[in-house]
Amino acid sequence: MVTTTYAGAQQSTRRPRLRFVGSVSAACSVGLTVVAALLVWFFLVAPDHLDQLSPTSLVRLPVEAVAILTLVLLLPPRLAQGLALLAGLATGLLALVKVLDTGFSGALGRPFNPAVDLGYLGSAVSLLGDSFGRTQAMLAAVLAGVATVAVLVLTPLAALRVTGVARRHRGAAWLALAALALAWLGFSVSGLRLPAGPPVATNSATALAVAEGRRFYAGIKDQQAFAQSAAHDAFSSTPGADLLTGLRGKDVLVVFVESYGRVAVQGSSFSPQIVAELDAGTRQLAASGYTTRSAFLTSPTYGGASWLAHSTFESGLWIDSQPRYDKLMTTKQMPLSVAFKRAGWRAVADIPPDNRDWPQGRSYYHYDTVYDSRNVGYRGPKFSYAPVPDQYTFSAFRRLELARSDRKPVMAEIDLVSSHSPWTPLPHLLPWDQLGDGSVYDGMPAQGKRVKQVWPDAAKVQEVYGQSIQYSLASLISFLTTYPDPNLVLLVLGDHQPAAIVSGTGSDHDVPITVIASDPAVIDRISPWHWQPGLRPHPNAPVWPMDTFRNRFLAAYGPRPGLSR
């Protein structure tokens, strides 16, 4: 009797415990389904650019969810499961595209294009390492990889779970589906939207997929069109003796100032300080015997990918993507460096941030020498992205090239990178005779603002950007006035506008360009261009596409294409 009572007590104790465990399990199952549904829903309705994300932007009804649920309920079990997995994978891929669109719009001013942009991902990691440190860059890359895998795995599983629950409760699912379809139709017809939000009824996921498909197709077609345009060079038949006759005996420097865009000289909180630097520099250069003329060029890139602007300027072809750049490197389109070499100049490049060989410098540009951070004798500290300060770059170039005796005239591309993001810490100007091997800069980076003290506060970023441009320009002006040279000609220009955090969304791609020369005959050659006097182009200055400069330059300083002397 006692045993029976004890067994009954045990059994009665187990039943509440089992009911409790069952209730918890059921609640967890329901919660997991809700989370899965919200995940898929979020990825479908989140805006194309995540910087537009807000609570009202998520209160939307996606037609894709209605369509997928309808098919899942109509199809046989295996086909329904396959469809759910494919739909989940597609939704995950679209979510990643939205993230990439946000990143590319902020950095390069345009959405992601899968046909041309995958090659930038490795460059982005390298840039992060140069700017913020290798450890942080590797950590960011690992986290991005883990997040990508998680999205591509969890989203299909979430879709499979939600559709599986719908199939097990067909009656309720059909009723819910009918309500959702009627609601979507009503919201679509009425155009209902919440305050400061997009329309409630949406097909944004489908529209994004179609847009990405069109961009991909356009990218493929673009390569075919570019190959045809690169097959003919207007100056290919011009003899070397007829090229650049108006610059004979001159040293010609093409100086790219990193991130030097129109925003630097007008319409921003920091432009007055830069304008003051330019106007004072114009007076100083005039006192040293230089004349200046300025205008704007429209760059093929924005916020980054400087090599696209460099190759556009030199080749006379519009290079706005990595595939175009890669194709250009295999063509015989004559860059300015080759034109100068054919006309008798020595051609060199000075690219301070490089720490490895650059094959295209030899194979396409045919530079006689390429200087980088390894061979200019610099023994000082690195300033964030910039391994060599701009002032030292000029000093080393003068020592290695301009100060040499018994030499041919030199044509050089010189890249100034102290104004490269993240724009802090910055060096400051020093007496030229104290630069030495650069060790004089020891301790200077610690005196400036650290990256984490500035980023991502837009106002602080804009402030240090302006200061970096001022430093680069001051280095240039000080170099020219300290070492005046009657046979020196400079083309000074920006490569692209700074990223959106500085230049704002929707800004143009214009960059300043200035010709500097002591010889009046050099400036007279370009008088038909109607460029403005001074280092600073005014808002109404001429604006040319960057790819048109090469032909106009070669025509101004030599005979027209195909004509002999």
mmCIF file of N, CA and C in Angstrom, residues 260-284 296 465-467 469-470 473 477 512 534-539:
data_model
loop_
_atom_site.group_PDB
_atom_site.id
_atom_site.type_symbol
_atom_site.label_atom_id
_atom_site.label_comp_id
_atom_site.label_asym_id
_atom_site.label_seq_id
_atom_site.Cartn_x
_atom_site.Cartn_y
_atom_site.Cartn_z
ATOM 1 N N TYR A 260 41.442 65.481 -53.136
ATOM 2 C CA TYR A 260 41.311 66.923 -53.333
ATOM 3 C C TYR A 260 40.170 67.176 -54.319
ATOM 4 N N GLY A 261 38.964 67.406 -53.792
ATOM 5 C CA GLY A 261 37.789 67.571 -54.626
ATOM 6 C C GLY A 261 37.230 68.983 -54.567
ATOM 7 N N ARG A 262 36.179 69.213 -55.345
ATOM 8 C CA ARG A 262 35.544 70.532 -55.373
ATOM 9 C C ARG A 262 35.101 70.961 -53.981
ATOM 10 N N VAL A 263 34.685 69.998 -53.159
ATOM 11 C CA VAL A 263 34.222 70.337 -51.816
ATOM 12 C C VAL A 263 35.309 71.033 -51.005
ATOM 13 N N ALA A 264 36.578 70.830 -51.381
ATOM 14 C CA ALA A 264 37.671 71.464 -50.650
ATOM 15 C C ALA A 264 37.736 72.957 -50.903
ATOM 16 N N VAL A 265 37.214 73.419 -52.040
ATOM 17 C CA VAL A 265 37.398 74.825 -52.406
ATOM 18 C C VAL A 265 36.091 75.613 -52.440
ATOM 19 N N GLN A 266 34.980 74.973 -52.173
ATOM 20 C CA GLN A 266 33.729 75.727 -52.144
ATOM 21 C C GLN A 266 32.623 74.951 -51.434
ATOM 22 N N GLY A 267 31.791 75.699 -50.705
ATOM 23 C CA GLY A 267 30.544 75.173 -50.180
ATOM 24 C C GLY A 267 30.645 74.255 -48.985
ATOM 25 N N SER A 268 31.741 74.316 -48.210
ATOM 26 C CA SER A 268 31.865 73.433 -47.052
ATOM 27 C C SER A 268 32.374 74.230 -45.858
ATOM 28 N N SER A 269 32.293 73.626 -44.692
ATOM 29 C CA SER A 269 32.733 74.302 -43.474
ATOM 30 C C SER A 269 34.234 74.531 -43.454
ATOM 31 N N PHE A 270 34.978 73.716 -44.186
ATOM 32 C CA PHE A 270 36.440 73.793 -44.164
ATOM 33 C C PHE A 270 37.011 74.488 -45.397
ATOM 34 N N SER A 271 36.189 74.758 -46.417
ATOM 35 C CA SER A 271 36.719 75.362 -47.643
ATOM 36 C C SER A 271 37.289 76.762 -47.443
ATOM 37 N N PRO A 272 36.749 77.622 -46.547
ATOM 38 C CA PRO A 272 37.371 78.950 -46.393
ATOM 39 C C PRO A 272 38.843 78.884 -46.015
ATOM 40 N N GLN A 273 39.210 77.939 -45.142
ATOM 41 C CA GLN A 273 40.620 77.831 -44.755
ATOM 42 C C GLN A 273 41.483 77.365 -45.935
ATOM 43 N N ILE A 274 40.951 76.435 -46.736
ATOM 44 C CA ILE A 274 41.702 75.946 -47.895
ATOM 45 C C ILE A 274 41.804 77.034 -48.954
ATOM 46 N N VAL A 275 40.709 77.773 -49.160
ATOM 47 C CA VAL A 275 40.734 78.884 -50.114
ATOM 48 C C VAL A 275 41.783 79.914 -49.700
ATOM 49 N N ALA A 276 41.852 80.221 -48.419
ATOM 50 C CA ALA A 276 42.858 81.167 -47.938
ATOM 51 C C ALA A 276 44.268 80.649 -48.226
ATOM 52 N N GLU A 277 44.476 79.344 -48.039
ATOM 53 C CA GLU A 277 45.777 78.735 -48.331
ATOM 54 C C GLU A 277 46.108 78.887 -49.821
ATOM 55 N N LEU A 278 45.138 78.634 -50.685
ATOM 56 C CA LEU A 278 45.354 78.725 -52.124
ATOM 57 C C LEU A 278 45.606 80.157 -52.565
ATOM 58 N N ASP A 279 44.824 81.090 -52.044
ATOM 59 C CA ASP A 279 45.001 82.485 -52.450
ATOM 60 C C ASP A 279 46.354 83.031 -51.986
ATOM 61 N N ALA A 280 46.738 82.692 -50.756
ATOM 62 C CA ALA A 280 48.062 83.108 -50.285
ATOM 63 C C ALA A 280 49.154 82.437 -51.111
ATOM 64 N N GLY A 281 48.935 81.158 -51.456
ATOM 65 C CA GLY A 281 49.909 80.444 -52.276
ATOM 66 C C GLY A 281 50.053 81.045 -53.662
ATOM 67 N N THR A 282 48.926 81.512 -54.230
ATOM 68 C CA THR A 282 48.985 82.160 -55.541
ATOM 69 C C THR A 282 49.895 83.381 -55.496
ATOM 70 N N ARG A 283 49.777 84.176 -54.441
ATOM 71 C CA ARG A 283 50.614 85.366 -54.309
ATOM 72 C C ARG A 283 52.082 84.985 -54.109
ATOM 73 N N GLN A 284 52.319 83.963 -53.304
ATOM 74 C CA GLN A 284 53.700 83.533 -53.055
ATOM 75 C C GLN A 284 54.344 82.994 -54.334
ATOM 76 N N PHE A 296 38.363 72.762 -63.449
ATOM 77 C CA PHE A 296 37.913 71.516 -62.829
ATOM 78 C C PHE A 296 37.928 70.387 -63.858
ATOM 79 N N TYR A 465 40.011 66.459 -42.383
ATOM 80 C CA TYR A 465 40.168 66.409 -43.849
ATOM 81 C C TYR A 465 40.667 67.754 -44.369
ATOM 82 N N GLY A 466 40.010 68.828 -43.953
ATOM 83 C CA GLY A 466 40.433 70.150 -44.398
ATOM 84 C C GLY A 466 41.871 70.449 -44.020
ATOM 85 N N GLN A 467 42.257 70.065 -42.826
ATOM 86 C CA GLN A 467 43.632 70.283 -42.387
ATOM 87 C C GLN A 467 44.621 69.475 -43.231
ATOM 88 N N ILE A 469 44.279 68.590 -46.424
ATOM 89 C CA ILE A 469 44.421 69.229 -47.726
ATOM 90 C C ILE A 469 45.314 70.469 -47.603
ATOM 91 N N GLN A 470 45.107 71.226 -46.534
ATOM 92 C CA GLN A 470 45.957 72.398 -46.307
ATOM 93 C C GLN A 470 47.426 72.000 -46.209
ATOM 94 N N LEU A 473 48.786 71.023 -49.764
ATOM 95 C CA LEU A 473 48.966 72.202 -50.600
ATOM 96 C C LEU A 473 50.113 73.071 -50.086
ATOM 97 N N ILE A 477 53.362 74.308 -52.213
ATOM 98 C CA ILE A 477 53.702 75.728 -52.374
ATOM 99 C C ILE A 477 55.077 76.026 -51.781
ATOM 100 N N PRO A 512 39.679 69.937 -58.572
ATOM 101 C CA PRO A 512 40.451 71.060 -59.116
ATOM 102 C C PRO A 512 41.670 70.563 -59.889
ATOM 103 N N GLY A 534 45.343 81.805 -61.028
ATOM 104 C CA GLY A 534 45.411 81.443 -59.621
ATOM 105 C C GLY A 534 45.350 79.953 -59.376
ATOM 106 N N LEU A 535 45.642 79.573 -58.134
ATOM 107 C CA LEU A 535 45.580 78.167 -57.727
ATOM 108 C C LEU A 535 44.155 77.698 -57.488
ATOM 109 N N ARG A 536 43.234 78.650 -57.303
ATOM 110 C CA ARG A 536 41.859 78.276 -56.916
ATOM 111 C C ARG A 536 40.897 78.477 -58.081
ATOM 112 N N PRO A 537 40.287 77.375 -58.562
ATOM 113 C CA PRO A 537 39.235 77.547 -59.561
ATOM 114 C C PRO A 537 37.946 78.047 -58.899
ATOM 115 N N HIS A 538 37.333 79.052 -59.483
ATOM 116 C CA HIS A 538 36.089 79.585 -58.961
ATOM 117 C C HIS A 538 34.926 78.690 -59.393
ATOM 118 N N PRO A 539 33.753 78.844 -58.799
ATOM 119 C CA PRO A 539 32.626 77.958 -59.126
ATOM 120 C C PRO A 539 32.273 77.918 -60.608
#
